Amino acid sequence: MHIQTERDDDGGWYDRFVNLVDDEGNVVREFGKNPTLDELREAEREHGERINLWQQGLVCSECGNQITGRFSTDRDGHLLCWKCAQQTTADSQGDVNIGTDPTKSVLSESKLHEKSLCDYVINVATGCRHGCKFCYVPSTPAVDSREDMLAEEADVDDPQRDWGNYLLYRDDLPERLHAGLGNHNFDDWKKTERGRGVVMLSSGTDCYQDRRAAQITRSCVHELIEHDIPTRILTRSPNVIRDIDLFKNANGNLTVGTSIPSFDASLVRTIEPNAPPPMARWEALDKLFRAGVPRFVSFSPTYPTMDGEDIEKALSWFSAIDPEVVFHEPINPRGVNFEMCINAVQEAGYERAAREFERLTDQDAWAEYALEQIDLVQKKAEKFGNVTIHSWPDRKLVEAASGELRRQLKQMQEAVSTESFETGPPDPDPAQRPLARDANARE
């Protein structure tokens, strides 16, 4: 299935009729003139096939040049060649500044194999609508080192404090991925023991946060499936269920998960102000479960306000959707982002919670809390026969421990998750169990 264009003899050079044609040459969809990118990507979803937009006769709605390379859209979604796209100023949608991401990279090698997540990442945008206060992404080089670009493209003053208020899309990412994978012999494909060659969408933004991001994501996932590349999708958005049909074509070589730090919807909304509520995320997992799509949970970052009852309740909900693995990590009090968490909780009037968060700014108090919560989650999970916990102990936590406790934490760091992908399930890992320690084991 491909795009076919025909000039309008009564119009100008770039005045063309656009049709979608099947392999037999039959027109299956008439777009008319100047279809939007939204219309083109939705046709792809409707017909269940990838539609490459490069060198198909499509033209820039601004200058009339053919789309043969990088492209984006104007505020109404009409295609722009790269030159015209770079001359277009950022637009505003509510409180979010919208623009085009000039990033050249497609696939990026990632250190997230250290968490047994992936060896590569694809980010469909820079920025994120959710605006989670704890988010570490704005402090990473991928964002922090690009202040000038963000200021120019989206009027960003402070990437961390403005997080949630800017979003730059990579609309042509599927076409660039198609070209890159088509020319790759895969002899040098990175495949670590814990990363297993997996590509993750997305580590630096939510790949289903809105319709436009979801369209980029679907097209990229389609390309990855076509090349039998193991794929992980992490999102907080229920929009992910729109692509269940595609996920089922991956033959188990894809897993989909969501982050649910707590089922305290009010507190979650305070810390993740624009993200969907926890139960909506769980309901999306439930639909994936019923459709037979492999799934996981990121129980992260859990809060210092959570006791054994809260944790057991969360694990019971996770057990109901039978996840392959539940990743867990306690919240980490580092940087400006944690200060923003404390401020948000205080401003919302949660005085006790604010005290609990503020207490963690003391490193000894944080280490004690983190160890206790990792241990508690492991122990509570033993009540559920289908909940396997994969803990992510922070490097500083390992350094603060000694003896048998340190050895166990190190094992957790080096463990491989229990997911299968195409490599088959790893051997059960004895490191992922309750910590054998006493009250003074950290000393």
Coordinates of C-alpha atoms in Angstrom, one line a residue:
M1 CA 0.0 0.0 0.0
H2 CA 1.4 3.4 -1.0
I3 CA 0.6 7.0 -1.7
Q4 CA -0.1 8.1 -5.2
T5 CA -0.4 11.7 -6.4
E6 CA -1.9 13.2 -9.5
R7 CA -1.5 16.8 -10.6
D8 CA -4.6 19.0 -10.9
D9 CA -4.3 20.4 -14.4
D10 CA -6.4 23.4 -13.4
G11 CA -4.2 24.2 -10.4
G12 CA -0.6 25.1 -9.7
W13 CA 2.5 22.9 -9.6
Y14 CA 2.0 21.7 -6.1
D15 CA -1.8 21.4 -6.4
R16 CA -2.2 17.6 -6.4
F17 CA -4.8 15.0 -5.6
V18 CA -3.6 12.4 -3.1
N19 CA -4.8 8.8 -3.0
L20 CA -3.9 5.7 -1.1
V21 CA -3.4 2.8 -3.4
D22 CA -3.2 -0.9 -2.7
D23 CA -0.7 -3.3 -4.3
E24 CA -3.0 -4.0 -7.2
G25 CA -3.3 -0.3 -8.0
N26 CA -6.8 0.1 -6.6
V27 CA -7.6 3.4 -4.9
V28 CA -8.7 2.5 -1.3
R29 CA -8.8 6.1 0.1
E30 CA -9.1 9.5 -1.6
F31 CA -7.5 12.3 0.5
G32 CA -8.1 15.1 -1.9
K33 CA -5.6 17.9 -1.9
N34 CA -3.1 18.7 0.9
P35 CA -4.0 15.9 3.4
T36 CA -2.8 16.5 6.9
L37 CA -0.2 14.3 8.5
D38 CA -2.9 13.2 11.0
E39 CA -5.1 11.9 8.1
L40 CA -2.2 10.0 6.5
R41 CA -1.1 8.4 9.8
E42 CA -4.6 7.5 10.7
A43 CA -5.1 5.8 7.3
E44 CA -2.0 3.7 8.2
R45 CA -3.7 2.6 11.4
E46 CA -7.0 2.0 9.7
H47 CA -5.5 -0.3 7.1
G48 CA -2.9 -1.9 9.4
E49 CA 0.0 -1.2 7.1
R50 CA 3.0 1.1 7.1
I51 CA 2.7 4.0 4.6
N52 CA 6.1 5.5 3.8
L53 CA 5.7 9.3 3.2
W54 CA 9.2 9.9 1.6
Q55 CA 9.4 10.2 -2.2
Q56 CA 5.7 9.5 -2.8
G57 CA 4.9 12.7 -4.6
L58 CA 3.7 14.5 -1.4
V59 CA 4.6 18.2 -1.4
C60 CA 5.3 20.9 1.2
S61 CA 2.1 22.9 1.8
E62 CA 4.2 26.1 2.1
C63 CA 6.7 26.0 -0.8
G64 CA 5.5 23.2 -3.0
N65 CA 8.7 21.2 -3.0
Q66 CA 8.4 17.4 -2.9
I67 CA 8.8 15.7 0.5
T68 CA 12.0 13.7 -0.2
G69 CA 13.7 14.0 3.2
R70 CA 13.0 15.3 6.6
F71 CA 9.6 17.0 7.3
S72 CA 7.3 18.3 9.9
T73 CA 3.9 20.1 9.9
D74 CA 2.4 23.5 10.3
R75 CA -0.1 24.3 13.2
D76 CA -2.9 22.7 11.1
G77 CA -1.0 19.5 10.5
H78 CA -0.2 20.1 6.8
L79 CA 3.2 18.8 5.6
L80 CA 6.2 21.1 5.6
C81 CA 9.6 20.3 4.0
W82 CA 12.5 20.6 6.4
K83 CA 13.5 24.1 5.3
C84 CA 10.0 25.5 5.8
A85 CA 9.6 23.6 9.1
Q86 CA 12.8 25.3 10.4
Q87 CA 11.3 28.7 9.6
T88 CA 8.1 28.0 11.4
T89 CA 7.8 29.5 15.0
A90 CA 6.6 27.4 17.9
D91 CA 2.9 27.3 18.5
S92 CA 1.0 27.1 21.8
Q93 CA -1.6 24.5 22.8
G94 CA -3.0 25.6 26.1
D95 CA 0.0 25.8 28.5
V96 CA 2.3 23.7 26.2
N97 CA 4.6 25.2 23.6
I98 CA 4.6 23.0 20.5
G99 CA 7.4 22.8 18.0
T100 CA 9.6 20.6 15.8
D101 CA 12.6 18.7 17.2
P102 CA 15.6 19.1 15.0
T103 CA 17.4 16.0 16.5
K104 CA 19.2 14.0 13.9
S105 CA 19.5 10.7 15.9
V106 CA 16.9 8.0 15.4
L107 CA 18.1 5.1 17.6
S108 CA 20.3 5.9 20.6
E109 CA 22.3 3.5 22.6
S110 CA 21.2 3.5 26.2
K111 CA 22.6 2.6 29.6
L112 CA 19.2 1.3 30.6
H113 CA 20.5 -2.2 30.1
E114 CA 21.8 -1.6 33.7
K115 CA 18.1 -1.8 34.7
S116 CA 17.4 -4.7 32.4
L117 CA 15.2 -2.5 30.2
C118 CA 16.8 -2.1 26.8
D119 CA 20.0 -1.5 24.8
Y120 CA 18.5 1.2 22.6
V121 CA 15.9 4.0 23.0
I122 CA 13.7 5.9 20.6
N123 CA 12.2 9.1 21.8
V124 CA 9.4 10.4 19.7
A125 CA 9.7 14.0 21.1
T126 CA 11.6 16.2 23.4
G127 CA 9.6 17.4 26.4
C128 CA 6.5 15.9 27.9
R129 CA 2.9 17.0 28.6
H130 CA 2.7 15.1 31.9
G131 CA 5.0 17.4 33.8
C132 CA 5.9 14.9 36.5
K133 CA 7.7 16.7 39.3
F134 CA 10.2 13.9 40.0
C135 CA 11.2 13.4 36.4
Y136 CA 15.0 13.2 35.9
V137 CA 14.9 13.6 32.1
P138 CA 15.4 17.4 32.0
S139 CA 18.6 17.0 34.0
T140 CA 20.0 14.4 31.4
P141 CA 22.4 15.6 28.7
A142 CA 19.7 14.8 26.0
V143 CA 17.8 17.8 27.4
D144 CA 20.1 19.8 29.7
S145 CA 22.7 20.2 27.0
R146 CA 20.2 21.6 24.5
E147 CA 19.1 24.8 26.3
D148 CA 19.8 27.0 23.3
M149 CA 17.7 24.8 21.0
L150 CA 14.8 24.6 23.5
A151 CA 14.9 28.3 24.0
E152 CA 14.8 28.9 20.2
E153 CA 12.3 26.2 19.3
A154 CA 9.9 26.4 22.3
D155 CA 10.7 29.5 24.3
V156 CA 12.0 27.4 27.2
D157 CA 13.8 29.3 30.0
D158 CA 14.6 26.4 32.4
P159 CA 14.3 22.8 31.0
Q160 CA 13.7 21.4 34.5
R161 CA 11.2 23.9 35.9
D162 CA 9.4 24.3 32.6
W163 CA 9.0 20.5 32.2
G164 CA 5.5 19.8 31.2
N165 CA 5.2 23.1 29.2
Y166 CA 7.1 22.2 26.0
L167 CA 6.9 19.5 23.5
L168 CA 8.9 19.2 20.2
Y169 CA 7.8 16.4 17.9
R170 CA 9.8 14.2 15.6
D171 CA 7.2 13.6 12.9
D172 CA 9.5 12.1 10.3
L173 CA 11.0 9.6 12.7
P174 CA 9.2 6.6 11.2
E175 CA 10.6 7.4 7.8
R176 CA 14.1 7.8 9.1
L177 CA 13.8 4.6 11.1
H178 CA 12.6 2.8 8.0
A179 CA 15.6 4.0 6.0
G180 CA 18.0 3.2 8.8
L181 CA 16.8 -0.3 9.5
G182 CA 16.5 -1.1 5.8
N183 CA 20.2 -0.3 5.3
H184 CA 21.4 -2.1 8.4
N185 CA 22.9 -5.6 8.4
F186 CA 22.6 -6.0 12.1
D187 CA 26.0 -7.5 12.5
D188 CA 26.9 -4.8 15.0
W189 CA 23.6 -4.7 16.8
K190 CA 24.2 -4.1 20.5
K191 CA 22.9 -6.9 22.6
T192 CA 24.0 -6.9 26.3
E193 CA 23.0 -9.6 28.7
R194 CA 20.5 -7.4 30.5
G195 CA 19.5 -5.2 27.6
R196 CA 19.0 -8.2 25.2
G197 CA 19.0 -5.9 22.1
V198 CA 15.7 -4.4 23.1
V199 CA 14.5 -1.0 21.8
M200 CA 12.5 1.0 24.2
L201 CA 9.9 3.7 23.5
S202 CA 10.4 6.0 25.2
S203 CA 12.8 6.8 28.0
G204 CA 12.7 10.6 27.7
T205 CA 9.0 11.3 27.0
D206 CA 5.7 9.5 26.9
C207 CA 5.3 8.0 23.5
Y208 CA 1.4 7.9 23.8
Q209 CA 0.8 11.2 25.6
D210 CA -1.3 12.5 22.7
R211 CA -2.6 11.6 19.3
R212 CA 0.4 13.0 17.4
A213 CA 3.0 11.2 19.6
A214 CA 0.9 8.0 19.3
Q215 CA 1.0 8.2 15.5
I216 CA 4.7 8.5 15.5
T217 CA 5.0 5.7 17.9
R218 CA 2.8 3.3 16.0
S219 CA 4.7 3.8 12.8
C220 CA 8.0 3.2 14.6
V221 CA 6.8 0.1 16.3
H222 CA 5.5 -1.2 13.0
E223 CA 9.1 -0.9 11.6
L224 CA 10.6 -2.6 14.6
I225 CA 8.1 -5.5 14.4
E226 CA 8.9 -5.9 10.6
H227 CA 12.6 -6.4 11.5
D228 CA 11.9 -8.7 14.4
I229 CA 13.5 -6.4 16.9
P230 CA 12.5 -6.9 20.5
T231 CA 10.6 -3.9 21.7
R232 CA 9.5 -2.4 25.0
I233 CA 6.9 0.3 25.3
L234 CA 6.6 2.4 28.5
T235 CA 3.7 4.9 28.9
R236 CA 1.4 6.4 31.4
S237 CA -1.3 6.9 28.8
P238 CA -4.4 4.7 28.2
N239 CA -4.0 5.8 24.5
V240 CA -1.7 2.8 24.2
I241 CA -4.7 0.4 23.7
R242 CA -5.3 2.0 20.3
D243 CA -2.5 -0.2 18.9
I244 CA -3.4 -3.6 20.4
D245 CA -3.9 -4.9 16.9
L246 CA -0.3 -4.0 16.0
F247 CA 1.1 -5.4 19.3
K248 CA -0.5 -8.8 18.6
N249 CA 1.5 -9.1 15.4
A250 CA 4.8 -9.0 17.3
N251 CA 4.5 -12.7 18.3
G252 CA 5.6 -12.1 21.8
N253 CA 8.6 -10.0 20.9
L254 CA 7.1 -6.9 22.4
T255 CA 6.1 -5.9 25.9
V256 CA 3.9 -3.0 27.0
G257 CA 4.0 -1.4 30.4
T258 CA 2.9 1.6 32.4
S259 CA 4.2 3.4 35.5
I260 CA 1.9 3.3 38.5
P261 CA 3.8 4.5 41.7
S262 CA 0.7 4.5 43.9
F263 CA -3.1 4.1 43.7
D264 CA -3.5 7.3 45.9
A265 CA -5.0 9.2 42.9
S266 CA -5.0 12.6 44.7
L267 CA -1.3 12.4 45.7
V268 CA -0.3 11.1 42.3
R269 CA -2.2 13.9 40.6
T270 CA -0.2 16.4 42.8
I271 CA 3.1 14.9 41.7
E272 CA 2.2 14.0 38.2
P273 CA -0.2 16.9 37.4
N274 CA -1.1 16.2 33.8
A275 CA -0.7 12.5 33.7
P276 CA -3.8 10.1 33.5
P277 CA -5.0 8.8 36.9
P278 CA -3.5 5.5 38.2
M279 CA -6.7 3.5 37.7
A280 CA -6.9 4.6 34.0
R281 CA -3.4 3.2 33.5
W282 CA -4.4 -0.1 35.2
E283 CA -7.5 -0.4 33.0
A284 CA -5.2 -0.1 30.0
L285 CA -3.1 -2.9 31.3
D286 CA -6.2 -4.9 31.9
K287 CA -7.2 -4.5 28.2
L288 CA -3.7 -5.6 27.2
F289 CA -4.0 -8.6 29.5
R290 CA -7.4 -9.6 27.9
A291 CA -5.9 -9.2 24.4
G292 CA -2.9 -11.4 25.3
V293 CA -0.3 -8.7 24.9
P294 CA 2.8 -9.3 27.1
R295 CA 2.9 -6.6 29.8
F296 CA 4.9 -5.2 32.7
V297 CA 4.5 -2.7 35.5
S298 CA 6.9 0.0 36.6
F299 CA 6.1 0.4 40.3
S300 CA 8.2 3.6 40.3
P301 CA 8.9 5.8 42.0
T302 CA 7.1 4.7 45.1
Y303 CA 6.5 7.3 47.8
P304 CA 7.7 7.5 51.4
T305 CA 4.1 7.9 52.5
M306 CA 3.3 4.3 51.5
D307 CA 3.0 1.6 54.2
G308 CA 2.7 -2.2 53.9
E309 CA -1.1 -2.0 53.3
D310 CA -0.6 0.5 50.4
I311 CA 2.0 -1.6 48.8
E312 CA 0.0 -4.8 49.2
K313 CA -3.0 -3.2 47.7
A314 CA -1.0 -2.0 44.7
L315 CA 0.5 -5.5 44.2
S316 CA -2.9 -7.1 44.3
W317 CA -4.0 -4.9 41.4
F318 CA -0.9 -5.7 39.5
S319 CA -1.4 -9.4 40.2
A320 CA -4.9 -9.2 38.5
I321 CA -3.3 -8.3 35.2
D322 CA -0.7 -11.1 35.5
P323 CA 2.4 -9.1 34.5
E324 CA 5.7 -10.7 33.4
V325 CA 7.5 -8.5 35.8
V326 CA 7.0 -5.6 38.2
F327 CA 10.0 -3.2 38.2
H328 CA 10.3 -1.3 41.5
E329 CA 12.3 1.7 42.6
P330 CA 11.8 4.0 45.7
I331 CA 11.8 7.7 45.0
N332 CA 15.2 9.3 44.9
P333 CA 15.7 12.8 46.6
R334 CA 18.1 14.2 44.0
G335 CA 18.3 17.6 42.3
V336 CA 15.8 20.3 41.6
N337 CA 13.2 17.8 40.6
F338 CA 12.8 16.5 44.2
E339 CA 12.5 20.0 45.5
M340 CA 9.7 20.5 43.0
C341 CA 8.0 17.3 44.5
I342 CA 8.2 18.7 48.0
N343 CA 6.8 22.1 46.9
A344 CA 4.0 20.5 45.0
V345 CA 3.0 18.4 47.9
Q346 CA 3.2 21.3 50.3
E347 CA 1.1 23.6 48.0
A348 CA -1.5 20.9 47.8
G349 CA -1.9 21.0 51.6
Y350 CA -0.6 17.5 52.3
E351 CA 1.3 18.4 55.4
R352 CA 2.2 14.9 56.6
A353 CA 3.2 13.8 53.2
A354 CA 5.3 16.9 52.8
R355 CA 7.2 16.1 56.0
E356 CA 7.8 12.5 54.8
F357 CA 9.2 13.8 51.5
E358 CA 11.3 16.5 53.1
R359 CA 12.8 14.0 55.6
L360 CA 14.4 12.1 52.7
T361 CA 16.7 15.1 51.9
D362 CA 18.8 13.6 54.7
Q363 CA 20.9 10.9 52.9
D364 CA 20.9 8.6 55.9
A365 CA 17.1 8.8 56.3
W366 CA 16.7 8.2 52.5
A367 CA 18.9 5.1 52.6
E368 CA 17.0 3.7 55.5
Y369 CA 13.7 4.4 53.8
A370 CA 14.8 2.9 50.5
L371 CA 16.1 -0.3 52.0
E372 CA 13.0 -0.8 54.1
Q373 CA 10.7 -0.2 51.1
I374 CA 12.7 -2.5 48.7
D375 CA 12.5 -5.2 51.4
L376 CA 8.8 -4.6 52.1
V377 CA 7.8 -4.8 48.4
Q378 CA 9.8 -8.0 48.0
K379 CA 8.1 -9.6 51.0
K380 CA 4.6 -8.4 50.1
A381 CA 5.0 -9.8 46.6
E382 CA 5.5 -13.3 48.1
K383 CA 1.7 -13.3 48.8
F384 CA 1.0 -13.3 45.1
G385 CA 2.1 -16.3 43.0
N386 CA 2.3 -14.4 39.8
V387 CA 4.1 -11.2 40.9
T388 CA 7.9 -11.2 40.2
I389 CA 9.6 -8.1 41.6
H390 CA 12.7 -6.7 39.8
S391 CA 14.2 -4.1 42.1
W392 CA 16.3 -1.1 41.0
P393 CA 18.5 -0.2 44.0
D394 CA 20.3 3.1 43.4
R395 CA 24.1 3.1 43.2
K396 CA 24.4 5.3 46.3
L397 CA 22.3 2.9 48.2
V398 CA 24.6 0.0 47.3
E399 CA 27.6 2.1 48.3
A400 CA 26.0 2.9 51.7
A401 CA 25.5 -0.8 52.5
S402 CA 28.1 -3.5 53.4
G403 CA 28.5 -7.2 53.9
E404 CA 25.7 -9.6 52.9
L405 CA 23.3 -6.7 52.3
R406 CA 25.6 -5.0 49.8
R407 CA 26.1 -8.3 48.0
Q408 CA 22.3 -8.7 47.7
L409 CA 21.8 -5.2 46.4
K410 CA 24.6 -5.7 43.9
Q411 CA 22.9 -8.9 42.7
M412 CA 19.7 -6.9 42.2
Q413 CA 21.5 -4.3 40.2
E414 CA 23.0 -7.0 37.9
A415 CA 19.9 -9.2 37.5
V416 CA 18.1 -9.9 34.2
S417 CA 14.4 -9.3 34.2
T418 CA 12.2 -12.4 33.9
E419 CA 10.7 -11.4 30.6
S420 CA 11.2 -13.7 27.6
F421 CA 11.4 -11.7 24.3
E422 CA 13.0 -13.8 21.6
T423 CA 15.8 -15.1 23.8
G424 CA 13.7 -17.3 26.0
P425 CA 13.1 -16.7 29.7
P426 CA 16.3 -16.3 31.9
D427 CA 16.9 -18.6 34.8
P428 CA 15.1 -17.5 38.0
D429 CA 17.2 -15.0 39.8
P430 CA 17.9 -15.6 43.5
A431 CA 18.9 -11.9 43.9
Q432 CA 15.3 -10.7 43.6
R433 CA 14.1 -11.7 47.0
P434 CA 13.5 -10.0 50.4
L435 CA 16.7 -8.6 51.9
A436 CA 18.4 -10.7 54.6
R437 CA 19.4 -8.0 57.0
D438 CA 18.9 -6.7 60.5
A439 CA 18.3 -3.1 61.6
N440 CA 22.0 -2.3 61.6
A441 CA 23.0 -4.1 58.4
R442 CA 23.6 -0.9 56.6
E443 CA 26.2 0.3 59.0

